[in-house]
Short mmCIF file of C-alpha atoms and ligand atoms in Angstrom, two decimals:
data_model
loop_
_atom_site.label_atom_id
_atom_site.label_comp_id
_atom_site.label_asym_id
_atom_site.label_seq_id
_atom_site.Cartn_x
_atom_site.Cartn_y
_atom_site.Cartn_z
CA UNK A 1367 6.16 -23.14 83.98
CA UNK A 1368 7.50 -22.96 87.44
CA UNK A 1369 10.48 -24.79 86.35
CA UNK A 1370 11.08 -22.73 83.12
CA UNK A 1371 10.93 -19.54 85.67
CA UNK A 1372 13.25 -21.18 88.14
CA UNK A 1373 15.62 -21.88 85.26
CA UNK A 1374 15.54 -18.24 84.12
CA UNK A 1375 16.12 -17.00 87.77
CA UNK A 1376 19.10 -19.25 88.03
CA UNK A 1377 20.43 -17.75 84.60
CA UNK A 1378 19.90 -14.13 85.94
CA UNK A 1379 21.63 -14.89 88.95
CA UNK A 1380 24.44 -16.48 87.15
CA UNK A 1381 24.58 -13.65 84.86
CA UNK A 1382 24.83 -11.05 87.67
CA UNK A 1383 27.68 -13.18 89.65
CA UNK A 1384 29.35 -13.54 86.24
CA UNK A 1385 28.96 -9.54 85.84
CA UNK A 1386 30.21 -8.83 89.25
CA UNK A 1387 33.19 -11.16 88.77
CA UNK A 1388 34.41 -9.28 85.80
CA UNK A 1389 33.82 -6.03 87.07
CA UNK A 1390 35.92 -6.74 89.89
CA UNK A 1391 38.60 -8.37 87.63
CA UNK A 1392 39.58 -5.67 85.36
CA UNK A 1393 39.39 -1.83 86.10
CA UNK A 1394 40.18 -0.12 89.28
CA UNK A 1395 40.52 -2.34 92.47
CA UNK A 1396 37.46 -2.71 94.63
CA UNK A 1397 38.88 -3.72 97.72
CA UNK A 1398 42.01 -1.61 99.65
CA UNK A 1399 44.72 -3.03 101.09
CA UNK A 1400 46.97 -1.45 103.85
CA UNK A 1401 49.77 -0.88 101.27
CA UNK A 1402 47.56 1.43 99.08
CA UNK A 1403 45.88 3.08 101.84
CA UNK A 1404 49.07 4.02 103.65
CA UNK A 1405 50.68 5.44 100.16
CA UNK A 1406 47.43 7.19 99.77
CA UNK A 1407 47.64 9.07 102.83
CA UNK A 1408 51.37 9.47 102.52
CA UNK A 1409 50.42 11.48 99.04
CA UNK A 1410 47.50 13.21 100.27
CA UNK A 1411 49.43 14.55 103.16
CA UNK A 1412 53.18 15.22 101.47
CA UNK A 1413 52.37 15.81 98.01
CA UNK A 1414 51.43 19.47 98.20
CA UNK A 1415 54.17 19.96 100.48
CA UNK A 1416 56.91 18.19 98.38
CA UNK A 1417 55.51 20.76 95.38
CA UNK A 1418 55.98 23.97 97.76
CA UNK A 1419 59.16 22.56 98.84
CA UNK A 1420 60.58 22.54 95.36
CA UNK A 1421 59.35 25.85 94.30
CA UNK A 1422 60.18 27.36 97.84
CA UNK A 1423 63.77 26.23 97.38
CA UNK A 1424 64.28 27.91 94.14
CA UNK A 1425 62.58 31.24 95.36
CA UNK A 1426 64.43 31.35 98.49
CA UNK A 1427 67.53 29.00 98.23
CA UNK A 1428 68.85 29.12 95.02
CA UNK A 1429 67.33 25.55 94.00
CA UNK A 1430 69.20 23.82 96.81
CA UNK A 1431 67.28 21.23 98.11
CA UNK A 1432 69.59 20.54 101.09
CA UNK A 1433 69.92 24.08 102.20
CA UNK A 1434 66.24 24.58 103.43
CA UNK A 1435 66.59 21.51 105.57
CA UNK A 1436 70.02 22.31 107.07
CA UNK A 1437 68.91 25.69 107.99
CA UNK A 1438 65.67 24.09 109.80
CA UNK A 1439 67.56 21.43 111.40
CA UNK A 1440 70.16 23.77 112.74
CA UNK A 1441 67.87 26.13 114.14
CA UNK A 1442 69.05 28.88 111.75
CA UNK A 1443 65.70 29.54 110.60
CA UNK A 1444 62.24 28.59 111.66
CA UNK A 1445 59.44 27.23 109.41
CA UNK A 1446 57.79 30.58 109.98
CA UNK A 1447 60.64 32.63 108.90
CA UNK A 1448 60.37 30.45 105.49
CA UNK A 1449 56.60 30.70 105.36
CA UNK A 1450 56.61 34.78 105.88
CA UNK A 1451 58.73 35.06 102.81
CA UNK A 1452 56.53 33.35 100.67
CA UNK A 1453 54.27 35.21 98.43
CA UNK A 1454 50.61 34.82 99.27
CA UNK A 1455 47.89 34.53 96.97
CA UNK A 1456 47.18 37.61 95.01
CA UNK A 1457 44.17 39.22 93.31
CA UNK A 1458 46.01 39.40 89.96
CA UNK A 1459 47.16 35.62 90.38
CA UNK A 1460 43.76 34.76 90.82
CA UNK A 1461 42.56 36.96 87.92
CA UNK A 1462 45.36 35.41 85.54
CA UNK A 1463 44.46 31.87 86.42
CA UNK A 1464 40.48 32.20 86.28
CA UNK A 1465 40.88 33.77 82.92
CA UNK A 1466 43.11 30.96 82.06
CA UNK A 1467 40.93 28.07 82.97
CA UNK A 1468 38.02 29.90 81.51
CA UNK A 1469 39.53 30.42 78.18
CA UNK A 1470 40.61 26.71 78.17
CA UNK A 1471 37.11 25.65 78.94
CA UNK A 1472 35.70 27.75 76.09
CA UNK A 1473 38.21 26.58 73.57
CA UNK A 1474 37.69 22.84 74.61
CA UNK A 1475 33.59 22.99 74.81
CA UNK A 1476 32.87 25.77 72.05
CA UNK A 1477 35.33 25.58 69.26
CA UNK A 1478 34.89 22.37 67.29
CA UNK A 1479 37.96 21.15 65.94
CA UNK A 1480 38.87 22.41 62.75
CA UNK A 1481 42.57 21.24 62.29
CA UNK A 1482 41.48 17.81 60.97
CA UNK A 1483 39.95 19.38 57.97
CA UNK A 1484 43.15 20.56 56.78
CA UNK A 1485 46.15 18.73 58.70
CA UNK A 1486 46.94 15.59 56.53
CA UNK A 1487 47.24 12.56 58.91
CA UNK A 1488 45.88 14.35 61.87
CA UNK A 1489 42.91 12.58 63.69
CA UNK A 1490 40.59 15.31 65.37
CA UNK A 1491 36.97 15.78 65.71
CA UNK A 1492 34.88 13.56 67.28
CA UNK A 1493 36.40 10.38 68.07
CA UNK A 1494 35.19 7.29 70.30
CA UNK A 1495 37.35 5.94 73.44
CA UNK A 1496 37.63 2.50 74.49
CA UNK A 1497 35.24 0.10 75.90
CA UNK A 1498 34.89 0.81 79.74
CA UNK A 1499 34.22 -2.02 82.24
CA UNK A 1500 30.56 -1.77 81.87
CA UNK A 1501 30.56 -1.71 78.21
CA UNK A 1502 30.16 1.86 77.62
CA UNK A 1503 31.89 3.51 74.52
CA UNK A 1504 32.30 7.48 75.09
CA UNK A 1505 32.62 9.83 72.39
CA UNK A 1506 34.97 12.82 72.84
CA UNK A 1507 35.54 16.02 70.95
CA UNK A 1508 39.25 16.02 70.07
CA UNK A 1509 40.37 19.75 69.61
CA UNK A 1510 43.27 19.84 72.09
CA UNK A 1511 45.89 20.58 69.16
CA UNK A 1512 43.74 23.53 68.01
CA UNK A 1513 43.49 24.86 71.65
CA UNK A 1514 47.23 24.52 71.70
CA UNK A 1515 47.91 26.22 68.66
CA UNK A 1516 45.20 29.26 69.19
CA UNK A 1517 46.67 29.87 72.75
CA UNK A 1518 50.27 29.80 71.30
CA UNK A 1519 49.34 32.12 68.58
CA UNK A 1520 47.68 34.67 70.89
CA UNK A 1521 51.03 34.31 73.19
CA UNK A 1522 53.48 35.36 70.48
CA UNK A 1523 51.03 37.90 69.16
CA UNK A 1524 51.20 39.58 72.50
CA UNK A 1525 55.02 39.15 73.15
CA UNK A 1526 55.61 40.49 69.39
CA UNK A 1527 52.85 43.11 68.81
CA UNK A 1528 50.18 43.90 71.37
CA UNK A 1529 52.37 44.08 74.71
CA UNK A 1530 49.31 43.32 76.84
CA UNK A 1531 51.29 41.69 79.51
CA UNK A 1532 54.95 40.70 79.89
CA UNK A 1533 56.08 37.18 78.69
CA UNK A 1534 57.67 36.80 82.09
CA UNK A 1535 54.24 36.93 83.57
CA UNK A 1536 54.25 33.24 84.74
CA UNK A 1537 57.37 33.24 86.31
CA UNK A 1538 56.52 36.69 88.25
CA UNK A 1539 53.44 35.11 89.58
CA UNK A 1540 54.59 31.54 90.28
CA UNK A 1541 53.91 31.17 93.96
CA UNK A 1542 50.73 33.16 93.87
CA UNK A 1543 49.80 30.77 90.99
CA UNK A 1544 50.63 27.97 93.01
CA UNK A 1545 48.05 28.71 95.38
CA UNK A 1546 45.32 29.14 92.49
CA UNK A 1547 46.10 25.55 91.26
CA UNK A 1548 45.81 24.06 94.41
CA UNK A 1549 42.30 25.54 95.02
CA UNK A 1550 41.02 24.55 91.64
CA UNK A 1551 42.85 20.95 92.30
CA UNK A 1552 40.98 20.42 95.57
CA UNK A 1553 37.86 21.91 94.42
CA UNK A 1554 37.65 19.76 91.36
CA UNK A 1555 38.41 16.69 93.10
CA UNK A 1556 35.93 17.23 95.89
CA UNK A 1557 33.34 18.21 93.31
CA UNK A 1558 33.99 14.99 91.30
CA UNK A 1559 33.62 12.79 94.69
CA UNK A 1560 30.27 14.36 95.48
CA UNK A 1561 29.07 14.01 91.88
CA UNK A 1562 30.28 10.23 92.00
CA UNK A 1563 28.25 9.64 94.97
CA UNK A 1564 24.94 11.72 94.04
CA UNK A 1565 24.70 12.37 90.34
CA UNK A 1566 27.26 9.99 88.62
CA UNK A 1567 27.31 10.38 84.82
CA UNK A 1568 27.37 6.64 84.47
CA UNK A 1569 26.60 4.80 87.85
CA UNK A 1570 27.67 1.31 86.49
CA UNK A 1571 31.06 2.31 85.70
CA UNK A 1572 31.33 3.94 89.14
CA UNK A 1573 33.46 2.08 92.18
CA UNK A 1574 32.62 3.07 95.83
CA UNK A 1575 35.21 1.06 98.18
CA UNK A 1576 33.88 2.63 101.19
CA UNK A 1577 37.22 3.82 102.40
CA UNK A 1578 36.98 7.89 102.03
CA UNK A 1579 40.48 8.30 101.48
CA UNK A 1580 40.91 5.66 98.83
CA UNK A 1581 37.75 6.83 96.89
CA UNK A 1582 38.61 10.66 97.16
CA UNK A 1583 42.44 9.83 95.88
CA UNK A 1584 41.29 7.40 93.22
CA UNK A 1585 37.98 8.68 92.21
CA UNK A 1586 34.79 7.21 91.99
CA UNK A 1587 33.40 8.07 88.60
CA UNK A 1588 35.42 6.45 85.57
CA UNK A 1589 34.22 9.16 83.10
CA UNK A 1590 32.45 12.12 84.99
CA UNK A 1591 30.76 14.68 82.33
CA UNK A 1592 28.71 17.78 82.66
CA UNK A 1593 26.38 17.74 79.57
CA UNK A 1594 27.24 15.82 76.76
CA UNK A 1595 30.84 17.12 76.16
CA UNK A 1596 32.76 18.34 79.00
CA UNK A 1597 34.72 15.16 80.17
CA UNK A 1598 36.55 15.97 83.34
CA UNK A 1599 39.30 13.37 82.60
CA UNK A 1600 40.15 14.82 78.96
CA UNK A 1601 39.97 18.14 80.09
CA UNK A 1602 42.06 18.19 83.12
CA UNK A 1603 44.67 15.79 81.77
CA UNK A 1604 44.88 17.53 78.63
CA UNK A 1605 44.28 21.34 78.79
CA UNK A 1606 45.07 23.78 81.73
CA UNK A 1607 48.26 21.90 82.74
CA UNK A 1608 49.72 20.56 79.51
CA UNK A 1609 48.70 23.41 77.10
CA UNK A 1610 50.49 25.61 80.09
CA UNK A 1611 53.66 23.47 79.99
CA UNK A 1612 55.09 24.93 76.82
CA UNK A 1613 54.11 28.58 77.82
CA UNK A 1614 55.53 28.52 81.30
CA UNK A 1615 58.87 27.29 79.45
CA UNK A 1616 58.61 29.94 77.11
CA UNK A 1617 57.88 32.27 80.24
CA UNK A 1618 61.14 30.86 81.88
CA UNK A 1619 63.22 31.87 78.63
CA UNK A 1620 61.80 35.19 78.63
CA UNK A 1621 62.92 35.83 82.26
CA UNK A 1622 66.41 34.58 81.58
CA UNK A 1623 66.36 36.95 78.92
CA UNK A 1624 65.33 39.87 81.04
CA UNK A 1625 67.85 38.67 83.36
CA UNK A 1626 70.81 38.15 81.74
CA UNK A 1627 70.40 39.57 78.45
CA UNK A 1628 70.34 35.95 76.90
CA UNK A 1629 68.72 32.65 76.73
CA UNK A 1630 71.13 30.00 77.29
CA UNK A 1631 71.41 26.82 75.16
CA UNK A 1632 70.33 24.41 77.81
CA UNK A 1633 67.18 26.41 78.19
CA UNK A 1634 66.65 26.45 74.00
CA UNK A 1635 67.14 22.50 74.69
CA UNK A 1636 64.45 22.07 77.44
CA UNK A 1637 62.16 24.16 75.66
CA UNK A 1638 62.74 22.32 72.30
CA UNK A 1639 62.63 18.65 73.95
CA UNK A 1640 59.41 19.35 76.11
CA UNK A 1641 57.92 21.39 73.30
CA UNK A 1642 58.13 18.11 71.02
CA UNK A 1643 56.80 16.05 73.79
CA UNK A 1644 53.69 18.39 74.35
CA UNK A 1645 53.11 18.90 70.74
CA UNK A 1646 53.29 15.14 70.26
CA UNK A 1647 50.35 14.63 72.99
CA UNK A 1648 48.16 17.11 71.24
CA UNK A 1649 49.03 15.50 67.63
CA UNK A 1650 48.19 12.08 69.13
CA UNK A 1651 45.18 13.11 71.71
CA UNK A 1652 42.91 10.76 69.61
CA UNK A 1653 45.32 7.91 70.47
CA UNK A 1654 45.72 9.26 74.03
CA UNK A 1655 42.12 8.01 74.35
CA UNK A 1656 43.37 4.54 74.27
CA UNK A 1657 46.15 5.07 77.33
CA UNK A 1658 45.60 4.17 80.88
CA UNK A 1659 44.77 7.34 82.10
CA UNK A 1660 41.70 7.33 80.16
CA UNK A 1661 40.86 3.56 79.88
CA UNK A 1662 41.71 2.78 83.51
CA UNK A 1663 42.07 5.44 85.99
CA UNK A 1664 38.90 7.03 87.59
CA UNK A 1665 38.71 10.61 88.23
CA UNK A 1666 39.83 11.74 91.82
CA UNK A 1667 42.37 13.52 93.42
CA UNK A 1668 45.21 12.01 91.95
CA UNK A 1669 44.23 13.07 88.24
CA UNK A 1670 42.40 16.25 89.11
CA UNK A 1671 45.04 17.82 91.61
CA UNK A 1672 47.81 16.03 89.84
CA UNK A 1673 46.99 17.73 86.42
CA UNK A 1674 46.25 21.02 88.05
CA UNK A 1675 49.36 21.37 90.51
CA UNK A 1676 51.86 18.28 90.19
CA UNK A 1677 52.18 18.60 86.43
CA UNK A 1678 52.74 22.48 85.49
CA UNK A 1679 54.95 22.83 88.71
CA UNK A 1680 56.92 19.76 88.63
CA UNK A 1681 57.54 18.83 85.15
CA UNK A 1682 58.77 22.41 84.39
CA UNK A 1683 61.48 22.22 87.22
CA UNK A 1684 64.23 22.32 84.43
CA UNK A 1685 63.47 25.48 83.09
CA UNK A 1686 62.95 27.11 86.80
CA UNK A 1687 66.12 25.90 87.71
CA UNK A 1688 67.75 27.45 84.36
CA UNK A 1689 66.17 30.93 85.57
CA UNK A 1690 68.36 30.77 88.49
CA UNK A 1691 71.21 28.76 87.14
CA UNK A 1692 71.75 29.95 83.31
CA UNK A 1693 73.71 26.70 82.09
CA UNK A 1694 75.66 27.37 78.96
CA UNK A 1695 76.57 23.81 77.46
CA UNK A 1696 79.71 23.37 75.41
CA UNK A 1697 78.45 22.54 71.82
CA UNK A 1698 79.38 18.58 71.95
CA UNK A 1699 77.48 17.96 75.45
CA UNK A 1700 74.43 19.89 73.95
CA UNK A 1701 74.48 17.82 70.96
CA UNK A 1702 74.72 14.55 72.78
CA UNK A 1703 71.79 15.61 75.25
CA UNK A 1704 69.81 16.46 71.97
CA UNK A 1705 70.65 13.40 70.50
CA UNK A 1706 69.66 11.40 73.88
CA UNK A 1707 66.35 13.21 73.72
CA UNK A 1708 65.36 13.07 69.92
CA UNK A 1709 66.31 9.40 70.12
CA UNK A 1710 64.35 8.72 73.43
CA UNK A 1711 61.49 10.52 71.51
CA UNK A 1712 61.61 8.33 68.43
CA UNK A 1713 61.57 5.07 70.62
CA UNK A 1714 58.86 6.34 72.63
CA UNK A 1715 56.71 7.80 69.48
CA UNK A 1716 57.44 4.53 67.55
CA UNK A 1717 56.73 1.98 70.02
CA UNK A 1718 53.32 3.75 70.69
CA UNK A 1719 52.56 4.03 66.88
CA UNK A 1720 53.26 0.45 66.26
CA UNK A 1721 50.64 -0.66 68.81
CA UNK A 1722 48.19 1.77 67.51
CA UNK A 1723 48.72 0.95 63.84
CA UNK A 1724 48.34 -2.91 64.78
CA UNK A 1725 45.23 -2.23 66.90
CA UNK A 1726 43.51 0.09 64.25
CA UNK A 1727 43.98 -2.24 61.51
CA UNK A 1728 43.25 -5.48 63.52
CA UNK A 1729 46.60 -6.57 62.74
CA UNK A 1730 46.43 -6.23 58.94
CA UNK A 1731 49.61 -3.83 58.77
CA UNK A 1732 53.06 -4.24 58.30
CA UNK A 1733 55.57 -3.87 61.27
CA UNK A 1734 59.36 -2.94 60.56
CA UNK A 1735 58.30 -4.43 57.21
CA UNK A 1736 56.75 -7.60 58.08
CA UNK A 1737 53.72 -8.94 59.05
CA UNK A 1738 53.11 -8.63 62.69
CA UNK A 1739 53.21 -11.41 65.26
CA UNK A 1740 50.85 -11.43 67.90
CA UNK A 1741 49.02 -13.41 70.52
CA UNK A 1742 44.83 -13.81 70.39
CA UNK A 1743 43.27 -12.80 73.46
CA UNK A 1744 39.61 -12.34 74.84
CA UNK A 1745 37.92 -10.62 77.95
CA UNK A 1746 34.59 -10.19 79.47
CA UNK A 1747 32.84 -6.79 80.40
CA UNK A 1748 30.46 -6.16 83.15
CA UNK A 1749 27.17 -7.06 80.98
CA UNK A 1750 28.81 -10.50 80.52
CA UNK A 1751 29.75 -9.71 76.81
CA UNK A 1752 32.98 -11.58 75.68
CA UNK A 1753 35.29 -9.27 73.15
CA UNK A 1754 38.33 -10.52 71.31
CA UNK A 1755 41.85 -8.56 71.37
CA UNK A 1756 45.42 -9.31 69.99
CA UNK A 1757 48.68 -8.58 71.95
CA UNK A 1758 51.43 -7.43 69.35
CA UNK A 1759 54.66 -9.35 69.85
CA UNK A 1760 57.16 -8.12 67.24
CA UNK A 1761 58.67 -4.80 66.42
CA UNK A 1762 59.76 -2.92 69.64
CA UNK A 1763 56.94 -4.82 71.47
CA UNK A 1764 58.84 -8.01 70.99
CA UNK A 1765 61.67 -6.31 72.65
CA UNK A 1766 59.87 -5.40 76.01
CA UNK A 1767 56.56 -5.13 77.21
CA UNK A 1768 56.72 -1.32 77.78
CA UNK A 1769 59.51 -0.18 75.30
CA UNK A 1770 57.36 3.05 74.95
CA UNK A 1771 58.04 3.60 78.65
CA UNK A 1772 61.78 3.13 78.01
CA UNK A 1773 62.09 5.79 75.22
CA UNK A 1774 60.07 8.09 77.70
CA UNK A 1775 62.53 7.77 80.47
CA UNK A 1776 65.69 8.56 77.80
CA UNK A 1777 63.73 11.64 76.94
CA UNK A 1778 63.28 12.43 80.34
CA UNK A 1779 66.60 11.91 81.26
CA UNK A 1780 67.64 14.30 78.58
CA UNK A 1781 65.93 17.31 79.88
CA UNK A 1782 67.65 16.71 83.41
CA UNK A 1783 71.18 16.32 81.58
CA UNK A 1784 70.33 19.76 79.75
CA UNK A 1785 70.54 21.33 83.40
CA UNK A 1786 74.46 20.13 84.16
CA UNK A 1787 75.43 18.78 87.23
CA UNK A 1788 75.54 21.51 89.94
CA UNK A 1789 72.29 20.65 91.80
CA UNK A 1790 69.97 17.89 92.49
CA UNK A 1791 66.70 19.65 91.80
CA UNK A 1792 66.65 19.08 88.05
CA UNK A 1793 67.01 15.61 88.46
CA UNK A 1794 63.88 15.20 90.28
CA UNK A 1795 61.89 14.42 86.89
CA UNK A 1796 64.07 11.49 85.98
CA UNK A 1797 63.69 10.10 89.66
CA UNK A 1798 59.94 10.67 89.54
CA UNK A 1799 59.52 9.18 86.09
CA UNK A 1800 61.32 6.24 86.78
CA UNK A 1801 59.26 5.41 89.87
CA UNK A 1802 55.96 6.51 88.09
CA UNK A 1803 56.51 4.40 84.88
CA UNK A 1804 57.96 1.48 86.83
CA UNK A 1805 54.69 1.55 89.01
CA UNK A 1806 52.34 1.93 85.73
CA UNK A 1807 54.34 -1.17 84.33
CA UNK A 1808 53.21 -3.29 87.42
CA UNK A 1809 49.83 -1.87 87.77
CA UNK A 1810 49.08 -2.16 83.81
CA UNK A 1811 50.18 -5.63 84.13
CA UNK A 1812 47.91 -6.34 87.07
CA UNK A 1813 45.05 -5.13 84.88
CA UNK A 1814 45.99 -6.92 81.81
CA UNK A 1815 46.50 -10.03 83.63
CA UNK A 1816 43.40 -9.91 85.33
CA UNK A 1817 41.61 -8.60 82.05
CA UNK A 1818 43.17 -11.54 79.63
CA UNK A 1819 43.94 -14.28 82.12
CA UNK A 1820 45.83 -17.04 80.80
CA UNK A 1821 46.50 -15.28 77.58
CA UNK A 1822 48.42 -12.43 79.30
CA UNK A 1823 50.65 -15.68 80.66
CA UNK A 1824 51.38 -16.71 77.13
CA UNK A 1825 52.01 -12.95 76.09
CA UNK A 1826 54.57 -12.54 78.93
CA UNK A 1827 56.28 -15.89 78.16
CA UNK A 1828 56.92 -14.68 74.74
CA UNK A 1829 57.91 -11.07 75.77
CA UNK A 1830 59.52 -11.61 79.15
CA UNK A 1831 61.07 -8.29 79.72
CA UNK A 1832 59.10 -5.41 80.94
CA UNK A 1833 61.58 -2.21 80.08
CA UNK A 1834 65.07 -3.24 79.30
CA UNK A 1835 65.52 -6.45 77.59
CA UNK A 1836 67.51 -8.98 79.33
CA UNK A 1837 67.74 -6.80 82.57
CA UNK A 1838 64.11 -5.95 83.96
P1 LIG B 2580 50.55 1.85 76.90
O1 LIG B 2580 50.50 2.98 75.69
O2 LIG B 2580 51.55 1.23 76.76
O3 LIG B 2580 49.29 1.03 77.01
C1 LIG B 2580 48.92 -0.08 77.73
C2 LIG B 2580 47.98 -0.96 77.14
O4 LIG B 2580 48.19 -1.28 75.84
C3 LIG B 2580 47.55 -2.12 78.16
O5 LIG B 2580 46.68 -1.72 79.27
C4 LIG B 2580 46.85 -3.04 76.87
O6 LIG B 2580 45.77 -2.30 76.85
C5 LIG B 2580 47.60 -2.60 75.75
N1 LIG B 2580 48.49 -3.52 75.64
C6 LIG B 2580 49.81 -3.90 76.36
N2 LIG B 2580 50.49 -4.44 75.62
C7 LIG B 2580 50.24 -4.80 74.33
C8 LIG B 2580 50.64 -5.29 73.28
N3 LIG B 2580 51.73 -6.16 73.19
N4 LIG B 2580 49.86 -5.12 71.96
C9 LIG B 2580 48.71 -4.30 72.01
N5 LIG B 2580 48.52 -3.91 72.97
C10 LIG B 2580 48.98 -3.96 74.16
O7 LIG B 2580 50.82 2.45 78.23
P2 LIG B 2580 50.17 4.13 78.91
O8 LIG B 2580 48.73 4.20 78.63
O9 LIG B 2580 50.47 3.65 80.30
O10 LIG B 2580 51.22 4.93 78.34
C11 LIG B 2580 50.90 5.70 77.28
C12 LIG B 2580 52.17 6.63 76.97
O11 LIG B 2580 51.95 7.72 77.74
C13 LIG B 2580 53.43 5.75 76.99
O12 LIG B 2580 54.48 5.92 76.04
C14 LIG B 2580 53.65 6.45 78.32
O13 LIG B 2580 55.32 6.53 78.32
C15 LIG B 2580 53.22 7.80 78.34
N6 LIG B 2580 53.00 8.55 79.64
C16 LIG B 2580 53.53 9.65 80.12
C17 LIG B 2580 53.24 10.09 81.12
C18 LIG B 2580 53.91 11.41 81.77
O14 LIG B 2580 53.64 11.89 82.92
N7 LIG B 2580 54.78 11.97 80.98
C19 LIG B 2580 52.51 9.60 82.28
C20 LIG B 2580 52.07 8.17 81.74
C21 LIG B 2580 52.38 7.79 80.53
P3 LIG B 2580 44.38 -3.29 76.23
O15 LIG B 2580 43.32 -3.36 77.47
O16 LIG B 2580 43.90 -2.26 75.44
O17 LIG B 2580 44.83 -4.54 75.88
#
């Protein structure tokens, strides 16, 4: 009897050790190295300043990134001069933003998806996410496309019939709104940290490194929720910032019309190309549940503040720039930019589609007219359960391990090129996306290598390049 109990205890201990090992193996890091800590401190201190600098340089220096620095370095201006000319938080901006976020919460939580009932091919309504490191499968209400359509119908109805507010409202309150987005970004990240410590939704999927800054930035909880349906990650990643993206661009176009009596072809290009990207995001929201943001990242300042502030302010710099510099492109150049943007989008979409189709059908599909080639792989979740998966090695996935990022980068470059070559500011986006997606490649590969072990090695031997076949 005693021998039997001892054996059982030993088995339990082995199981616990295995659990801890596998939980440490994939998913976010348990330990913080100095480089990560230094990067995090840098971002916490400087990311809000970077956003302010870009927006201020447009408002006060016609989008020149060097003039504010030159003014400060030569003593021509003091920081206080720049700050004193910066619009402060206003009641009007606070009211607009509160209304905006409340409306998006309402659409997210209280309006179940209807679009999937009449749009062929669209996947909406209740959908399952990926298996979390603790082995949980969350359910999500996918209704982003509907939220986007309702919001835009109301926007156009107001602009053409009701005239309750001017379509330039976003541009006209751009800096006061910046303070509002920051307040929400910091509030939600702080709340997520407190929630993670004291009342997490799923304690087994929490990670606490003990380093305050790291936990604040990278998040503790994996999928914080309030009630059954309000999922912080999906809401903040996919609602107030991204739904606003296309409205912000429309507002910038309206401002051009008001200031110059016309909307330039560059502004139309930026609106169209970024509009396709945003619509694609909503059309594929169910697929998005399987991307790194939802499958790997915990919810902290990186996602909370990033989605509230960084995304709507820095992803829309091209449109803002074109309000100050209305560039009219020659037709051949504009067509070239359009082609680059569409080709980038096609690669981005087809690569994502191939993986999605392959995974959904468990390999029973055709990629470029042929049976897909793949590598069998396996991984273990926290509770010790072994899962099996497959890594596609044909189609775009045979060209490079992240060819979807390559397409994304081509599209990003097109937005920047639409602004001409007079200033550096519009090119921030391609620089940022290159850093983001290269870093993401490395992060993802680190995760996959920990998750799949030797199977991942076999895969990288078959598909040796990351972004550009033959180069990187
Ligand atoms: P991916 O969609 O490429 O997903 C990576 C995951 O896919 C891996 O972790 C792995 O997950 C699985 N996988 C990797 N290789 C294979 C393979 N050969 N076959 C099958 N599955 C594989 O990356 P992201 O989630 O980062 O990005 C999704 C899209 O969003 C990209 O197109 C990207 O460009 C875009 N994006 C845009 C951003 C923006 O700010 N505009 C920011 C970030 C992304 P598993 O554990 O399931 O095996």
